[in-house]
């Protein structure tokens, strides 16, 4: 049995992963956005070891999510599943002054990675859209660029996969990998998406708990349990350090070395 924390576990792939892991006898801690949402999905998350709450768009609430997680003890795996899509026609700014899509898709995983006691495995749910990401680290928050929702999403997912590979390099005792579920029919991706929803959560579970030697690797990128080639920039150590410095500056938290 493994102890697994899943962010964004109230619906979509996060909920599917949580329910599958619970059914297999693992101890699941499910993160949801609010107490109200936790009550709404209490039946769906029946059997979870714990439920923790916090809005990952908000820095202080994300810090509190890490605090709640640490109070429960060390996890075997943390799955950074929570995310939003590219459907913000105008830039939304959080109360911390960050672009909403960046805050949830990249800054929250960074904060939780830095603040939660190191697990044995880290899984970052990214997207094939990271291949369209740009290296504009100096304007991660879209303060000087004209807003482009799809580009902002792609950039946030590039930042996330780069974080995964940086962690794999800096923390050799942790298995840190990224995966993409495909374009599956969820609320975020749209219900007309063509990929198989039943397979969307399988790879994140596999990377989190499987004894399969193919999953016991680090610094890799997967799609349907098959290793894929990410944007080469994500493996570049200099770029990784630039991304980490940018996220540290935006969150006022430093990734432990």
PDB file of C-alpha atoms in Angstrom:
ATOM      1  CA  UNK A   1       0.000   0.000   0.000  1.00  0.00           C
ATOM      2  CA  UNK A   2       1.250   3.479  -0.886  1.00  0.00           C
ATOM      3  CA  UNK A   3       0.280   6.837   0.613  1.00  0.00           C
ATOM      4  CA  UNK A   4      -0.559   9.155  -2.287  1.00  0.00           C
ATOM      5  CA  UNK A   5      -1.556  12.832  -2.415  1.00  0.00           C
ATOM      6  CA  UNK A   6      -3.430  13.979  -5.520  1.00  0.00           C
ATOM      7  CA  UNK A   7      -4.117  17.633  -6.260  1.00  0.00           C
ATOM      8  CA  UNK A   8      -7.283  18.579  -8.102  1.00  0.00           C
ATOM      9  CA  UNK A   9      -9.025  15.357  -7.060  1.00  0.00           C
ATOM     10  CA  UNK A  10     -12.620  16.580  -7.119  1.00  0.00           C
ATOM     11  CA  UNK A  11     -13.310  15.824 -10.780  1.00  0.00           C
ATOM     12  CA  UNK A  12     -11.799  14.720 -14.087  1.00  0.00           C
ATOM     13  CA  UNK A  13      -8.569  12.767 -14.144  1.00  0.00           C
ATOM     14  CA  UNK A  14      -7.711  13.572 -10.534  1.00  0.00           C
ATOM     15  CA  UNK A  15     -10.959  12.059  -9.298  1.00  0.00           C
ATOM     16  CA  UNK A  16     -10.507   9.036 -11.568  1.00  0.00           C
ATOM     17  CA  UNK A  17      -6.982   8.503 -10.239  1.00  0.00           C
ATOM     18  CA  UNK A  18      -8.118   8.883  -6.631  1.00  0.00           C
ATOM     19  CA  UNK A  19     -10.969   6.402  -6.978  1.00  0.00           C
ATOM     20  CA  UNK A  20      -8.782   3.870  -8.790  1.00  0.00           C
ATOM     21  CA  UNK A  21      -6.052   4.075  -6.159  1.00  0.00           C
ATOM     22  CA  UNK A  22      -8.588   3.768  -3.336  1.00  0.00           C
ATOM     23  CA  UNK A  23     -10.112   0.716  -5.015  1.00  0.00           C
ATOM     24  CA  UNK A  24      -6.651  -0.858  -5.207  1.00  0.00           C
ATOM     25  CA  UNK A  25      -6.136  -0.400  -1.478  1.00  0.00           C
ATOM     26  CA  UNK A  26      -3.857   2.628  -1.440  1.00  0.00           C
ATOM     27  CA  UNK A  27      -4.183   5.410   1.135  1.00  0.00           C
ATOM     28  CA  UNK A  28      -5.237   8.489  -0.809  1.00  0.00           C
ATOM     29  CA  UNK A  29      -5.245  12.087   0.353  1.00  0.00           C
ATOM     30  CA  UNK A  30      -7.394  14.108  -2.016  1.00  0.00           C
ATOM     31  CA  UNK A  31      -6.903  17.821  -2.486  1.00  0.00           C
ATOM     32  CA  UNK A  32      -9.944  19.879  -3.494  1.00  0.00           C
ATOM     33  CA  UNK A  33     -10.369  23.607  -3.964  1.00  0.00           C
ATOM     34  CA  UNK A  34     -12.662  24.414  -1.018  1.00  0.00           C
ATOM     35  CA  UNK A  35     -14.619  23.019   1.916  1.00  0.00           C
ATOM     36  CA  UNK A  36     -17.806  23.425  -0.091  1.00  0.00           C
ATOM     37  CA  UNK A  37     -16.383  21.415  -2.961  1.00  0.00           C
ATOM     38  CA  UNK A  38     -15.202  18.754  -0.522  1.00  0.00           C
ATOM     39  CA  UNK A  39     -18.772  18.352   0.725  1.00  0.00           C
ATOM     40  CA  UNK A  40     -20.108  18.137  -2.831  1.00  0.00           C
ATOM     41  CA  UNK A  41     -17.796  15.243  -3.754  1.00  0.00           C
ATOM     42  CA  UNK A  42     -17.686  13.466  -0.383  1.00  0.00           C
ATOM     43  CA  UNK A  43     -19.566  10.455  -1.763  1.00  0.00           C
ATOM     44  CA  UNK A  44     -17.277  10.236  -4.793  1.00  0.00           C
ATOM     45  CA  UNK A  45     -14.198  10.317  -2.562  1.00  0.00           C
ATOM     46  CA  UNK A  46     -15.530   7.822  -0.034  1.00  0.00           C
ATOM     47  CA  UNK A  47     -12.619   5.747   1.205  1.00  0.00           C
ATOM     48  CA  UNK A  48     -10.037   8.504   0.949  1.00  0.00           C
ATOM     49  CA  UNK A  49      -7.698   8.625   3.928  1.00  0.00           C
ATOM     50  CA  UNK A  50      -7.996  12.425   4.109  1.00  0.00           C
ATOM     51  CA  UNK A  51      -9.229  15.440   2.179  1.00  0.00           C
ATOM     52  CA  UNK A  52      -7.322  18.723   2.256  1.00  0.00           C
ATOM     53  CA  UNK A  53      -8.515  22.013   0.837  1.00  0.00           C
ATOM     54  CA  UNK A  54      -7.134  25.177  -0.708  1.00  0.00           C
ATOM     55  CA  UNK A  55      -7.348  27.317  -3.824  1.00  0.00           C
ATOM     56  CA  UNK A  56      -4.141  26.760  -5.781  1.00  0.00           C
ATOM     57  CA  UNK A  57      -4.566  30.104  -7.527  1.00  0.00           C
ATOM     58  CA  UNK A  58      -3.824  31.746  -4.182  1.00  0.00           C
ATOM     59  CA  UNK A  59      -0.276  31.675  -2.816  1.00  0.00           C
ATOM     60  CA  UNK A  60      -1.224  31.634   0.867  1.00  0.00           C
ATOM     61  CA  UNK A  61      -3.861  28.963   0.393  1.00  0.00           C
ATOM     62  CA  UNK A  62      -1.341  26.856  -1.527  1.00  0.00           C
ATOM     63  CA  UNK A  63       1.147  27.257   1.308  1.00  0.00           C
ATOM     64  CA  UNK A  64      -1.612  26.074   3.651  1.00  0.00           C
ATOM     65  CA  UNK A  65      -2.267  23.046   1.441  1.00  0.00           C
ATOM     66  CA  UNK A  66       1.381  22.104   1.964  1.00  0.00           C
ATOM     67  CA  UNK A  67       0.966  22.612   5.716  1.00  0.00           C
ATOM     68  CA  UNK A  68      -2.100  20.352   5.791  1.00  0.00           C
ATOM     69  CA  UNK A  69      -0.236  17.725   3.781  1.00  0.00           C
ATOM     70  CA  UNK A  70       2.791  17.768   6.082  1.00  0.00           C
ATOM     71  CA  UNK A  71       0.573  17.325   9.136  1.00  0.00           C
ATOM     72  CA  UNK A  72      -0.493  13.978   7.689  1.00  0.00           C
ATOM     73  CA  UNK A  73       3.077  12.679   7.425  1.00  0.00           C
ATOM     74  CA  UNK A  74       5.318  11.802   4.521  1.00  0.00           C
ATOM     75  CA  UNK A  75       3.731  10.559   1.317  1.00  0.00           C
ATOM     76  CA  UNK A  76       5.099   7.874  -0.933  1.00  0.00           C
ATOM     77  CA  UNK A  77       3.950   9.848  -3.972  1.00  0.00           C
ATOM     78  CA  UNK A  78       2.504  13.235  -4.826  1.00  0.00           C
ATOM     79  CA  UNK A  79       0.611  13.632  -8.095  1.00  0.00           C
ATOM     80  CA  UNK A  80       0.458  17.241  -9.276  1.00  0.00           C
ATOM     81  CA  UNK A  81      -2.710  16.835 -11.295  1.00  0.00           C
ATOM     82  CA  UNK A  82      -4.570  20.127 -10.734  1.00  0.00           C
ATOM     83  CA  UNK A  83      -4.612  22.433 -13.719  1.00  0.00           C
ATOM     84  CA  UNK A  84      -6.672  24.699 -15.925  1.00  0.00           C
ATOM     85  CA  UNK A  85      -6.866  24.992 -19.685  1.00  0.00           C
ATOM     86  CA  UNK A  86      -6.441  27.636 -22.345  1.00  0.00           C
ATOM     87  CA  UNK A  87      -9.945  29.104 -22.161  1.00  0.00           C
ATOM     88  CA  UNK A  88      -9.250  32.497 -20.605  1.00  0.00           C
ATOM     89  CA  UNK A  89      -9.829  35.049 -23.404  1.00  0.00           C
ATOM     90  CA  UNK A  90      -8.490  37.825 -21.191  1.00  0.00           C
ATOM     91  CA  UNK A  91      -5.676  37.711 -18.701  1.00  0.00           C
ATOM     92  CA  UNK A  92      -6.949  36.955 -15.211  1.00  0.00           C
ATOM     93  CA  UNK A  93      -4.694  38.172 -12.437  1.00  0.00           C
ATOM     94  CA  UNK A  94      -4.720  36.537  -9.005  1.00  0.00           C
ATOM     95  CA  UNK A  95      -4.678  38.585  -5.834  1.00  0.00           C
ATOM     96  CA  UNK A  96      -0.945  37.852  -5.657  1.00  0.00           C
ATOM     97  CA  UNK A  97      -0.499  39.580  -9.017  1.00  0.00           C
ATOM     98  CA  UNK A  98       0.179  36.431 -11.036  1.00  0.00           C
ATOM     99  CA  UNK A  99      -1.452  35.241 -14.228  1.00  0.00           C
ATOM    100  CA  UNK A 100      -4.171  32.783 -13.194  1.00  0.00           C
ATOM    101  CA  UNK A 101      -3.094  30.019 -15.577  1.00  0.00           C
ATOM    102  CA  UNK A 102       0.538  30.351 -14.482  1.00  0.00           C
ATOM    103  CA  UNK A 103      -0.404  30.337 -10.802  1.00  0.00           C
ATOM    104  CA  UNK A 104      -2.345  27.074 -10.989  1.00  0.00           C
ATOM    105  CA  UNK A 105      -0.398  25.184 -13.653  1.00  0.00           C
ATOM    106  CA  UNK A 106       3.157  26.042 -12.603  1.00  0.00           C
ATOM    107  CA  UNK A 107       3.537  28.156  -9.469  1.00  0.00           C
ATOM    108  CA  UNK A 108       1.316  25.925  -7.310  1.00  0.00           C
ATOM    109  CA  UNK A 109       3.216  22.724  -8.224  1.00  0.00           C
ATOM    110  CA  UNK A 110       6.443  24.594  -7.531  1.00  0.00           C
ATOM    111  CA  UNK A 111       5.255  25.764  -4.112  1.00  0.00           C
ATOM    112  CA  UNK A 112       3.957  22.335  -3.140  1.00  0.00           C
ATOM    113  CA  UNK A 113       7.139  20.657  -4.346  1.00  0.00           C
ATOM    114  CA  UNK A 114       9.263  23.043  -2.310  1.00  0.00           C
ATOM    115  CA  UNK A 115       7.138  22.920   0.852  1.00  0.00           C
ATOM    116  CA  UNK A 116       5.817  19.362   1.157  1.00  0.00           C
ATOM    117  CA  UNK A 117       8.156  16.837   2.754  1.00  0.00           C
ATOM    118  CA  UNK A 118       9.908  15.014  -0.076  1.00  0.00           C
ATOM    119  CA  UNK A 119       8.020  11.920  -1.193  1.00  0.00           C
ATOM    120  CA  UNK A 120       9.594   8.958  -2.918  1.00  0.00           C
ATOM    121  CA  UNK A 121       7.914   9.849  -6.202  1.00  0.00           C
ATOM    122  CA  UNK A 122       6.633  13.019  -7.849  1.00  0.00           C
ATOM    123  CA  UNK A 123       4.330  12.985 -10.860  1.00  0.00           C
ATOM    124  CA  UNK A 124       3.610  16.157 -12.829  1.00  0.00           C
ATOM    125  CA  UNK A 125       0.595  16.062 -15.150  1.00  0.00           C
ATOM    126  CA  UNK A 126       1.530  18.288 -18.050  1.00  0.00           C
ATOM    127  CA  UNK A 127       0.403  18.514 -21.683  1.00  0.00           C
ATOM    128  CA  UNK A 128       1.660  17.936 -25.186  1.00  0.00           C
ATOM    129  CA  UNK A 129       1.023  21.663 -25.622  1.00  0.00           C
ATOM    130  CA  UNK A 130       4.300  22.254 -23.756  1.00  0.00           C
ATOM    131  CA  UNK A 131       5.957  21.581 -27.109  1.00  0.00           C
ATOM    132  CA  UNK A 132       4.631  25.000 -28.182  1.00  0.00           C
ATOM    133  CA  UNK A 133       5.967  26.710 -25.055  1.00  0.00           C
ATOM    134  CA  UNK A 134       8.414  29.587 -25.288  1.00  0.00           C
ATOM    135  CA  UNK A 135      11.543  30.415 -23.336  1.00  0.00           C
ATOM    136  CA  UNK A 136      10.253  33.839 -22.285  1.00  0.00           C
ATOM    137  CA  UNK A 137      11.160  33.395 -18.627  1.00  0.00           C
ATOM    138  CA  UNK A 138      11.480  37.135 -18.050  1.00  0.00           C
ATOM    139  CA  UNK A 139       7.790  37.615 -18.795  1.00  0.00           C
ATOM    140  CA  UNK A 140       6.218  34.482 -17.326  1.00  0.00           C
ATOM    141  CA  UNK A 141       3.439  36.682 -15.943  1.00  0.00           C
ATOM    142  CA  UNK A 142       2.519  38.243 -19.289  1.00  0.00           C
ATOM    143  CA  UNK A 143       3.145  41.767 -18.070  1.00  0.00           C
ATOM    144  CA  UNK A 144       4.675  43.033 -21.319  1.00  0.00           C
ATOM    145  CA  UNK A 145       3.343  40.573 -23.915  1.00  0.00           C
ATOM    146  CA  UNK A 146      -0.082  40.828 -25.483  1.00  0.00           C
ATOM    147  CA  UNK A 147      -2.255  38.135 -23.917  1.00  0.00           C
ATOM    148  CA  UNK A 148      -2.558  34.879 -25.849  1.00  0.00           C
ATOM    149  CA  UNK A 149      -4.509  32.232 -23.935  1.00  0.00           C
ATOM    150  CA  UNK A 150      -3.143  29.217 -25.814  1.00  0.00           C
ATOM    151  CA  UNK A 151       0.435  30.453 -25.602  1.00  0.00           C
ATOM    152  CA  UNK A 152       0.058  31.229 -21.902  1.00  0.00           C
ATOM    153  CA  UNK A 153      -1.204  27.682 -21.334  1.00  0.00           C
ATOM    154  CA  UNK A 154       1.629  26.168 -23.369  1.00  0.00           C
ATOM    155  CA  UNK A 155       4.197  28.271 -21.513  1.00  0.00           C
ATOM    156  CA  UNK A 156       2.767  27.237 -18.136  1.00  0.00           C
ATOM    157  CA  UNK A 157       2.990  23.567 -19.074  1.00  0.00           C
ATOM    158  CA  UNK A 158       6.554  24.014 -20.326  1.00  0.00           C
ATOM    159  CA  UNK A 159       7.389  25.572 -16.956  1.00  0.00           C
ATOM    160  CA  UNK A 160       5.802  22.590 -15.220  1.00  0.00           C
ATOM    161  CA  UNK A 161       7.673  19.918 -17.169  1.00  0.00           C
ATOM    162  CA  UNK A 162      10.890  21.905 -16.733  1.00  0.00           C
ATOM    163  CA  UNK A 163      10.241  21.915 -12.981  1.00  0.00           C
ATOM    164  CA  UNK A 164       9.852  18.132 -13.057  1.00  0.00           C
ATOM    165  CA  UNK A 165      13.185  17.653 -14.795  1.00  0.00           C
ATOM    166  CA  UNK A 166      14.938  20.180 -12.551  1.00  0.00           C
ATOM    167  CA  UNK A 167      13.691  18.343  -9.460  1.00  0.00           C
ATOM    168  CA  UNK A 168      14.871  15.029 -10.923  1.00  0.00           C
ATOM    169  CA  UNK A 169      18.330  16.538 -11.339  1.00  0.00           C
ATOM    170  CA  UNK A 170      18.522  18.322  -7.988  1.00  0.00           C
ATOM    171  CA  UNK A 171      16.895  15.575  -5.877  1.00  0.00           C
ATOM    172  CA  UNK A 172      18.420  12.286  -7.083  1.00  0.00           C
ATOM    173  CA  UNK A 173      16.719  10.404  -4.224  1.00  0.00           C
ATOM    174  CA  UNK A 174      13.261  11.243  -5.632  1.00  0.00           C
ATOM    175  CA  UNK A 175      11.720   9.819  -8.802  1.00  0.00           C
ATOM    176  CA  UNK A 176      10.314  12.905 -10.546  1.00  0.00           C
ATOM    177  CA  UNK A 177       8.578  12.455 -13.884  1.00  0.00           C
ATOM    178  CA  UNK A 178       6.111  14.237 -16.145  1.00  0.00           C
ATOM    179  CA  UNK A 179       3.272  12.768 -18.157  1.00  0.00           C
ATOM    180  CA  UNK A 180       0.522  13.890 -20.475  1.00  0.00           C
ATOM    181  CA  UNK A 181      -2.906  12.251 -20.395  1.00  0.00           C
ATOM    182  CA  UNK A 182      -3.742  13.111 -23.974  1.00  0.00           C
ATOM    183  CA  UNK A 183      -6.612  15.263 -25.162  1.00  0.00           C
ATOM    184  CA  UNK A 184      -9.311  13.540 -23.151  1.00  0.00           C
ATOM    185  CA  UNK A 185     -12.975  14.571 -22.760  1.00  0.00           C
ATOM    186  CA  UNK A 186     -12.960  16.346 -19.398  1.00  0.00           C
ATOM    187  CA  UNK A 187     -14.449  19.639 -18.244  1.00  0.00           C
ATOM    188  CA  UNK A 188     -11.088  21.310 -18.806  1.00  0.00           C
ATOM    189  CA  UNK A 189     -10.346  19.844 -22.246  1.00  0.00           C
ATOM    190  CA  UNK A 190     -13.897  19.815 -23.573  1.00  0.00           C
ATOM    191  CA  UNK A 191     -16.213  16.842 -23.850  1.00  0.00           C
ATOM    192  CA  UNK A 192     -15.610  16.413 -27.596  1.00  0.00           C
ATOM    193  CA  UNK A 193     -11.912  15.654 -27.096  1.00  0.00           C
ATOM    194  CA  UNK A 194     -10.919  12.516 -29.030  1.00  0.00           C
ATOM    195  CA  UNK A 195      -8.647  10.576 -26.635  1.00  0.00           C
ATOM    196  CA  UNK A 196      -9.808   7.722 -24.402  1.00  0.00           C
ATOM    197  CA  UNK A 197     -10.898   9.106 -21.030  1.00  0.00           C
ATOM    198  CA  UNK A 198     -10.553   5.696 -19.377  1.00  0.00           C
ATOM    199  CA  UNK A 199      -6.810   5.775 -20.074  1.00  0.00           C
ATOM    200  CA  UNK A 200      -6.190   9.389 -19.083  1.00  0.00           C
ATOM    201  CA  UNK A 201      -5.363   8.693 -15.438  1.00  0.00           C
ATOM    202  CA  UNK A 202      -3.581   5.356 -15.869  1.00  0.00           C
ATOM    203  CA  UNK A 203      -0.072   6.696 -16.450  1.00  0.00           C
ATOM    204  CA  UNK A 204      -0.089   8.999 -13.441  1.00  0.00           C
ATOM    205  CA  UNK A 205      -1.084   6.084 -11.205  1.00  0.00           C
ATOM    206  CA  UNK A 206       1.557   3.867 -12.808  1.00  0.00           C
ATOM    207  CA  UNK A 207       4.296   6.418 -12.195  1.00  0.00           C
ATOM    208  CA  UNK A 208       3.118   6.952  -8.620  1.00  0.00           C
ATOM    209  CA  UNK A 209       2.829   3.394  -7.326  1.00  0.00           C
ATOM    210  CA  UNK A 210       3.849   0.729  -9.850  1.00  0.00           C
ATOM    211  CA  UNK A 211       6.654  -1.743  -9.185  1.00  0.00           C
ATOM    212  CA  UNK A 212       7.266  -1.869 -12.938  1.00  0.00           C
ATOM    213  CA  UNK A 213      10.964  -1.039 -13.562  1.00  0.00           C
ATOM    214  CA  UNK A 214       9.881   1.173 -16.468  1.00  0.00           C
ATOM    215  CA  UNK A 215       8.159   3.444 -13.944  1.00  0.00           C
ATOM    216  CA  UNK A 216      11.101   3.454 -11.520  1.00  0.00           C
ATOM    217  CA  UNK A 217      12.955   6.109 -13.497  1.00  0.00           C
ATOM    218  CA  UNK A 218      13.392   9.847 -13.124  1.00  0.00           C
ATOM    219  CA  UNK A 219      13.479  12.907 -15.335  1.00  0.00           C
ATOM    220  CA  UNK A 220      11.323  11.317 -18.046  1.00  0.00           C
ATOM    221  CA  UNK A 221       8.172  12.232 -19.931  1.00  0.00           C
ATOM    222  CA  UNK A 222       5.401   9.724 -20.670  1.00  0.00           C
ATOM    223  CA  UNK A 223       2.202   9.327 -22.656  1.00  0.00           C
ATOM    224  CA  UNK A 224       0.122   6.184 -22.111  1.00  0.00           C
ATOM    225  CA  UNK A 225       3.029   4.542 -20.232  1.00  0.00           C
ATOM    226  CA  UNK A 226       5.368   5.074 -23.168  1.00  0.00           C
ATOM    227  CA  UNK A 227       8.334   7.393 -22.879  1.00  0.00           C
ATOM    228  CA  UNK A 228       8.140  10.410 -25.178  1.00  0.00           C
ATOM    229  CA  UNK A 229      10.564  13.119 -26.244  1.00  0.00           C
ATOM    230  CA  UNK A 230       9.790  16.447 -24.581  1.00  0.00           C
ATOM    231  CA  UNK A 231      10.793  19.844 -25.877  1.00  0.00           C
ATOM    232  CA  UNK A 232      14.612  19.651 -25.555  1.00  0.00           C
ATOM    233  CA  UNK A 233      14.651  23.010 -23.799  1.00  0.00           C
ATOM    234  CA  UNK A 234      13.058  21.399 -20.731  1.00  0.00           C
ATOM    235  CA  UNK A 235      16.181  19.270 -20.239  1.00  0.00           C
ATOM    236  CA  UNK A 236      18.547  22.228 -20.551  1.00  0.00           C
ATOM    237  CA  UNK A 237      20.118  22.841 -17.138  1.00  0.00           C
ATOM    238  CA  UNK A 238      20.575  26.555 -17.712  1.00  0.00           C
ATOM    239  CA  UNK A 239      16.931  26.975 -18.692  1.00  0.00           C
ATOM    240  CA  UNK A 240      15.867  24.916 -15.681  1.00  0.00           C
ATOM    241  CA  UNK A 241      17.746  27.244 -13.377  1.00  0.00           C
ATOM    242  CA  UNK A 242      16.209  30.298 -15.046  1.00  0.00           C
ATOM    243  CA  UNK A 243      12.721  28.850 -14.573  1.00  0.00           C
ATOM    244  CA  UNK A 244      13.404  27.993 -10.925  1.00  0.00           C
ATOM    245  CA  UNK A 245      14.734  31.491 -10.227  1.00  0.00           C
ATOM    246  CA  UNK A 246      11.693  33.056 -11.873  1.00  0.00           C
ATOM    247  CA  UNK A 247       9.281  30.917  -9.866  1.00  0.00           C
ATOM    248  CA  UNK A 248      11.211  31.539  -6.670  1.00  0.00           C
ATOM    249  CA  UNK A 249      10.959  35.283  -7.304  1.00  0.00           C
ATOM    250  CA  UNK A 250       7.206  35.096  -7.987  1.00  0.00           C
ATOM    251  CA  UNK A 251       6.447  32.946  -4.919  1.00  0.00           C
ATOM    252  CA  UNK A 252       9.128  34.107  -2.416  1.00  0.00           C
ATOM    253  CA  UNK A 253       9.909  30.436  -1.797  1.00  0.00           C
ATOM    254  CA  UNK A 254      13.198  28.716  -2.665  1.00  0.00           C
ATOM    255  CA  UNK A 255      13.375  25.107  -3.762  1.00  0.00           C
ATOM    256  CA  UNK A 256      15.522  23.251  -1.198  1.00  0.00           C
ATOM    257  CA  UNK A 257      18.801  21.937  -2.561  1.00  0.00           C
TER     258      UNK A 257
END
